[in-house]
Amino acid sequence: MTKIAIVEDNKIIRESLAEFVQTDSECECVCVCSTAQEALRLIPKHKPEIVLMDIQLPDISGIECTAKLKQLMPTLQIIMVTVYEDTERIFKALRAGACGYLLKRCTPEELVAAIHEVQQGGAPMSREIARKVIVSFQEPVAVAAEVEDLSPREREILELLAEGFPNKQIAERVGIADGTVRWHLRHVYHKLHVRSRTEAALKFRSSKSE
């Protein structure tokens, strides 16, 4: 029997998750918490194997709670079950120690399947979340390829732009006219699919971070 704990501040959702868990004869809901503080107090006592964790809690966030629980119980498996699907929260949760990330609109069958996947050493994610994770890893590679497509002169000007130099100083350093710098930058913006100096600089820095 797999012991499950639930951390969710919304009473209706909390009860629904508990019902979903109980639909599987191999799972038992041993602990239900409405706050992170309650979770930190009760979960170590009940010793569940898997926790279904909300992100938006009334005291500290589910991400913080995840990190604290992992310190207390390193083998505990935590699946985030949330409405949030932005990349920043996804990666913060995974870095905090979450092993999976599901959206609350998942079906009871998908939730139970995720629990079994965790038991088998997997990292379950809603399809939308998995896509975002894949795209986030692909983006730096794509940006690096775009920068590589620039001419040597365009890359030189872009690097100086990213360092914060205005067009006049770029022209002086490279030894060309201001108008020629602007001409090169138009080509740089087009090749990088950006519309401003800031976007161009951010893309350049992103390509160098890999």
mmCIF file of C-alpha atoms in Angstrom:
data_model
loop_
_atom_site.group_PDB
_atom_site.id
_atom_site.type_symbol
_atom_site.label_atom_id
_atom_site.label_comp_id
_atom_site.label_asym_id
_atom_site.label_seq_id
_atom_site.Cartn_x
_atom_site.Cartn_y
_atom_site.Cartn_z
ATOM 1 C CA MET A 1 0.000 0.000 0.000
ATOM 2 C CA THR A 2 1.424 3.373 -1.057
ATOM 3 C CA LYS A 3 0.946 6.108 1.525
ATOM 4 C CA ILE A 4 -0.035 9.496 0.070
ATOM 5 C CA ALA A 5 -0.191 12.966 1.660
ATOM 6 C CA ILE A 6 -1.971 15.978 0.190
ATOM 7 C CA VAL A 7 -1.075 19.643 0.743
ATOM 8 C CA GLU A 8 -3.785 21.921 -0.669
ATOM 9 C CA ASP A 9 -5.480 24.966 0.850
ATOM 10 C CA ASN A 10 -8.697 24.772 -1.191
ATOM 11 C CA LYS A 11 -11.102 22.458 0.664
ATOM 12 C CA ILE A 12 -12.992 21.290 -2.441
ATOM 13 C CA ILE A 13 -9.817 20.509 -4.378
ATOM 14 C CA ARG A 14 -8.256 18.896 -1.285
ATOM 15 C CA GLU A 15 -11.225 16.551 -0.927
ATOM 16 C CA SER A 16 -11.277 15.810 -4.653
ATOM 17 C CA LEU A 17 -7.592 14.850 -4.639
ATOM 18 C CA ALA A 18 -8.182 12.579 -1.668
ATOM 19 C CA GLU A 19 -11.065 10.912 -3.530
ATOM 20 C CA PHE A 20 -8.891 10.493 -6.627
ATOM 21 C CA VAL A 21 -6.201 8.796 -4.556
ATOM 22 C CA GLN A 22 -8.705 6.477 -2.872
ATOM 23 C CA THR A 23 -9.943 5.228 -6.266
ATOM 24 C CA ASP A 24 -6.758 3.164 -6.433
ATOM 25 C CA SER A 25 -6.851 0.159 -4.103
ATOM 26 C CA GLU A 26 -3.068 0.279 -3.839
ATOM 27 C CA CYS A 27 -3.010 3.843 -2.473
ATOM 28 C CA GLU A 28 -3.940 5.196 0.943
ATOM 29 C CA CYS A 29 -4.334 8.880 1.827
ATOM 30 C CA VAL A 30 -2.710 9.130 5.261
ATOM 31 C CA CYS A 31 -2.392 12.889 5.672
ATOM 32 C CA VAL A 32 -4.281 15.938 4.380
ATOM 33 C CA CYS A 33 -2.895 19.439 5.051
ATOM 34 C CA SER A 34 -4.198 22.906 4.232
ATOM 35 C CA THR A 35 -0.997 24.877 4.926
ATOM 36 C CA ALA A 36 2.732 24.399 4.543
ATOM 37 C CA GLN A 37 3.290 24.675 8.288
ATOM 38 C CA GLU A 38 0.756 21.923 8.874
ATOM 39 C CA ALA A 39 2.493 19.814 6.251
ATOM 40 C CA LEU A 40 5.899 20.323 7.861
ATOM 41 C CA ARG A 41 4.439 19.236 11.199
ATOM 42 C CA LEU A 42 2.299 16.277 10.108
ATOM 43 C CA ILE A 43 4.032 14.708 7.116
ATOM 44 C CA PRO A 44 7.165 13.608 9.016
ATOM 45 C CA LYS A 45 4.846 11.934 11.583
ATOM 46 C CA HIS A 46 2.717 10.053 9.035
ATOM 47 C CA LYS A 47 5.707 9.184 6.814
ATOM 48 C CA PRO A 48 3.972 9.050 3.402
ATOM 49 C CA GLU A 49 5.959 7.941 0.379
ATOM 50 C CA ILE A 50 4.435 10.498 -1.996
ATOM 51 C CA VAL A 51 3.091 14.031 -1.459
ATOM 52 C CA LEU A 52 0.731 15.884 -3.790
ATOM 53 C CA MET A 53 1.729 19.526 -3.302
ATOM 54 C CA ASP A 54 -0.006 22.766 -4.275
ATOM 55 C CA ILE A 55 2.188 25.809 -5.018
ATOM 56 C CA GLN A 56 -0.008 28.674 -3.777
ATOM 57 C CA LEU A 57 -0.415 28.127 -0.039
ATOM 58 C CA PRO A 58 -1.512 30.720 2.553
ATOM 59 C CA ASP A 59 1.699 30.739 4.603
ATOM 60 C CA ILE A 60 4.819 29.755 2.686
ATOM 61 C CA SER A 61 4.746 28.543 -0.904
ATOM 62 C CA GLY A 62 4.504 24.916 -1.895
ATOM 63 C CA ILE A 63 7.924 25.259 -3.505
ATOM 64 C CA GLU A 64 9.462 26.347 -0.188
ATOM 65 C CA CYS A 65 7.575 23.609 1.604
ATOM 66 C CA THR A 66 8.925 21.076 -0.900
ATOM 67 C CA ALA A 67 12.512 22.160 -0.227
ATOM 68 C CA LYS A 68 12.015 21.952 3.557
ATOM 69 C CA LEU A 69 10.352 18.533 3.373
ATOM 70 C CA LYS A 70 13.156 17.183 1.193
ATOM 71 C CA GLN A 71 15.650 18.299 3.839
ATOM 72 C CA LEU A 72 13.680 16.473 6.514
ATOM 73 C CA MET A 73 12.843 13.413 4.383
ATOM 74 C CA PRO A 74 15.292 13.072 1.467
ATOM 75 C CA THR A 75 13.567 10.000 -0.012
ATOM 76 C CA LEU A 76 10.120 11.619 -0.020
ATOM 77 C CA GLN A 77 8.664 11.944 -3.524
ATOM 78 C CA ILE A 78 6.742 15.178 -4.171
ATOM 79 C CA ILE A 79 4.458 15.831 -7.143
ATOM 80 C CA MET A 80 3.361 19.417 -7.684
ATOM 81 C CA VAL A 81 -0.359 19.647 -8.511
ATOM 82 C CA THR A 82 -1.106 23.228 -9.467
ATOM 83 C CA VAL A 83 -2.794 25.646 -11.850
ATOM 84 C CA TYR A 84 0.509 27.378 -12.606
ATOM 85 C CA GLU A 85 2.227 26.445 -15.843
ATOM 86 C CA ASP A 86 4.825 29.206 -16.245
ATOM 87 C CA THR A 87 8.380 28.027 -16.850
ATOM 88 C CA GLU A 88 9.850 29.886 -13.866
ATOM 89 C CA ARG A 89 7.643 28.106 -11.316
ATOM 90 C CA ILE A 90 8.156 24.751 -13.009
ATOM 91 C CA PHE A 91 11.924 24.939 -12.715
ATOM 92 C CA LYS A 92 11.839 26.394 -9.189
ATOM 93 C CA ALA A 93 9.694 23.450 -8.097
ATOM 94 C CA LEU A 94 11.970 20.905 -9.762
ATOM 95 C CA ARG A 95 15.072 22.531 -8.257
ATOM 96 C CA ALA A 96 13.399 22.440 -4.831
ATOM 97 C CA GLY A 97 13.128 18.660 -5.155
ATOM 98 C CA ALA A 98 9.793 17.942 -6.845
ATOM 99 C CA CYS A 99 9.822 14.790 -8.964
ATOM 100 C CA GLY A 100 6.747 15.624 -11.039
ATOM 101 C CA TYR A 101 4.490 18.486 -12.090
ATOM 102 C CA LEU A 102 0.793 18.080 -12.879
ATOM 103 C CA LEU A 103 -1.895 20.609 -13.688
ATOM 104 C CA LYS A 104 -5.033 20.550 -11.539
ATOM 105 C CA ARG A 105 -7.186 19.915 -14.561
ATOM 106 C CA CYS A 106 -5.686 16.430 -14.849
ATOM 107 C CA THR A 107 -8.139 13.522 -14.645
ATOM 108 C CA PRO A 108 -8.303 11.062 -11.713
ATOM 109 C CA GLU A 109 -6.777 8.450 -14.033
ATOM 110 C CA GLU A 110 -3.866 10.755 -14.886
ATOM 111 C CA LEU A 111 -3.238 11.481 -11.203
ATOM 112 C CA VAL A 112 -3.191 7.807 -10.252
ATOM 113 C CA ALA A 113 -0.984 7.021 -13.250
ATOM 114 C CA ALA A 114 1.444 9.729 -12.093
ATOM 115 C CA ILE A 115 1.618 8.173 -8.623
ATOM 116 C CA HIS A 116 2.468 4.788 -10.139
ATOM 117 C CA GLU A 117 5.022 6.394 -12.432
ATOM 118 C CA VAL A 118 6.782 7.934 -9.423
ATOM 119 C CA GLN A 119 6.812 4.548 -7.695
ATOM 120 C CA GLN A 120 8.599 3.156 -10.744
ATOM 121 C CA GLY A 121 11.226 5.881 -10.675
ATOM 122 C CA GLY A 122 9.613 8.172 -13.259
ATOM 123 C CA ALA A 123 9.042 11.922 -13.336
ATOM 124 C CA PRO A 124 5.414 12.488 -14.381
ATOM 125 C CA MET A 125 4.403 15.757 -16.011
ATOM 126 C CA SER A 126 1.277 17.010 -17.706
ATOM 127 C CA ARG A 127 1.799 17.152 -21.461
ATOM 128 C CA GLU A 128 1.739 20.953 -21.488
ATOM 129 C CA ILE A 129 4.424 21.067 -18.787
ATOM 130 C CA ALA A 130 6.643 18.518 -20.526
ATOM 131 C CA ARG A 131 6.445 20.615 -23.700
ATOM 132 C CA LYS A 132 7.498 23.764 -21.831
ATOM 133 C CA VAL A 133 10.459 21.943 -20.281
ATOM 134 C CA ILE A 134 11.581 20.659 -23.680
ATOM 135 C CA VAL A 135 11.220 24.084 -25.308
ATOM 136 C CA SER A 136 13.173 25.747 -22.493
ATOM 137 C CA PHE A 137 16.104 23.420 -23.174
ATOM 138 C CA GLN A 138 15.880 23.905 -26.919
ATOM 139 C CA GLU A 139 15.775 27.722 -26.833
ATOM 140 C CA PRO A 140 19.452 28.357 -25.892
ATOM 141 C CA VAL A 141 20.546 25.989 -28.660
ATOM 142 C CA ALA A 142 18.337 27.779 -31.183
ATOM 143 C CA VAL A 143 19.619 31.193 -30.051
ATOM 144 C CA ALA A 144 23.235 30.035 -30.302
ATOM 145 C CA ALA A 145 22.549 28.888 -33.875
ATOM 146 C CA GLU A 146 21.061 32.296 -34.746
ATOM 147 C CA VAL A 147 24.137 34.083 -33.376
ATOM 148 C CA GLU A 148 26.404 31.721 -35.308
ATOM 149 C CA ASP A 149 24.604 32.764 -38.507
ATOM 150 C CA LEU A 150 25.745 36.365 -38.040
ATOM 151 C CA SER A 151 28.723 37.622 -40.002
ATOM 152 C CA PRO A 152 31.976 38.250 -38.069
ATOM 153 C CA ARG A 153 31.335 42.018 -38.228
ATOM 154 C CA GLU A 154 27.734 41.591 -37.034
ATOM 155 C CA ARG A 155 28.874 39.436 -34.106
ATOM 156 C CA GLU A 156 31.538 42.000 -33.206
ATOM 157 C CA ILE A 157 28.971 44.816 -33.168
ATOM 158 C CA LEU A 158 26.455 42.684 -31.239
ATOM 159 C CA GLU A 159 29.051 41.859 -28.581
ATOM 160 C CA LEU A 160 29.843 45.552 -28.071
ATOM 161 C CA LEU A 161 26.123 46.344 -27.954
ATOM 162 C CA ALA A 162 25.656 43.658 -25.283
ATOM 163 C CA GLU A 163 28.430 45.281 -23.252
ATOM 164 C CA GLY A 164 26.415 48.492 -23.223
ATOM 165 C CA PHE A 165 28.262 50.631 -25.769
ATOM 166 C CA PRO A 166 26.149 53.168 -27.743
ATOM 167 C CA ASN A 167 26.353 53.248 -31.545
ATOM 168 C CA LYS A 168 28.899 56.079 -31.607
ATOM 169 C CA GLN A 169 31.368 54.234 -29.392
ATOM 170 C CA ILE A 170 30.788 50.982 -31.295
ATOM 171 C CA ALA A 171 31.625 52.851 -34.510
ATOM 172 C CA GLU A 172 34.824 54.238 -32.967
ATOM 173 C CA ARG A 173 35.954 50.863 -31.659
ATOM 174 C CA VAL A 174 35.239 49.025 -34.889
ATOM 175 C CA GLY A 175 36.456 51.847 -37.127
ATOM 176 C CA ILE A 176 33.324 52.402 -39.177
ATOM 177 C CA ALA A 177 30.701 55.163 -39.500
ATOM 178 C CA ASP A 178 27.666 55.487 -37.201
ATOM 179 C CA GLY A 179 25.371 54.866 -40.149
ATOM 180 C CA THR A 180 27.189 51.624 -40.954
ATOM 181 C CA VAL A 181 26.684 50.440 -37.369
ATOM 182 C CA ARG A 182 22.953 51.121 -37.693
ATOM 183 C CA TRP A 183 22.912 49.265 -41.002
ATOM 184 C CA HIS A 184 24.595 46.216 -39.429
ATOM 185 C CA LEU A 185 22.243 46.325 -36.445
ATOM 186 C CA ARG A 186 19.208 46.223 -38.719
ATOM 187 C CA HIS A 187 20.568 42.963 -40.135
ATOM 188 C CA VAL A 188 21.346 41.659 -36.638
ATOM 189 C CA TYR A 189 17.798 42.383 -35.435
ATOM 190 C CA HIS A 190 16.347 40.649 -38.483
ATOM 191 C CA LYS A 191 18.514 37.529 -38.076
ATOM 192 C CA LEU A 192 17.870 37.267 -34.337
ATOM 193 C CA HIS A 193 14.125 37.988 -34.726
ATOM 194 C CA VAL A 194 14.219 40.904 -32.260
ATOM 195 C CA ARG A 195 13.142 44.542 -32.426
ATOM 196 C CA SER A 196 15.324 46.333 -29.893
ATOM 197 C CA ARG A 197 18.843 46.661 -28.504
ATOM 198 C CA THR A 198 17.728 45.124 -25.221
ATOM 199 C CA GLU A 199 16.264 42.029 -26.878
ATOM 200 C CA ALA A 200 19.391 41.624 -29.006
ATOM 201 C CA ALA A 201 21.650 41.921 -25.959
ATOM 202 C CA LEU A 202 19.586 39.403 -23.988
ATOM 203 C CA LYS A 203 19.692 36.900 -26.835
ATOM 204 C CA PHE A 204 23.453 37.316 -27.173
ATOM 205 C CA ARG A 205 23.988 36.761 -23.427
ATOM 206 C CA SER A 206 21.691 33.746 -23.541
ATOM 207 C CA SER A 207 23.773 32.190 -26.313
ATOM 208 C CA LYS A 208 26.939 32.729 -24.263
ATOM 209 C CA SER A 209 25.506 31.190 -21.112
ATOM 210 C CA GLU A 210 25.526 27.726 -22.619
#
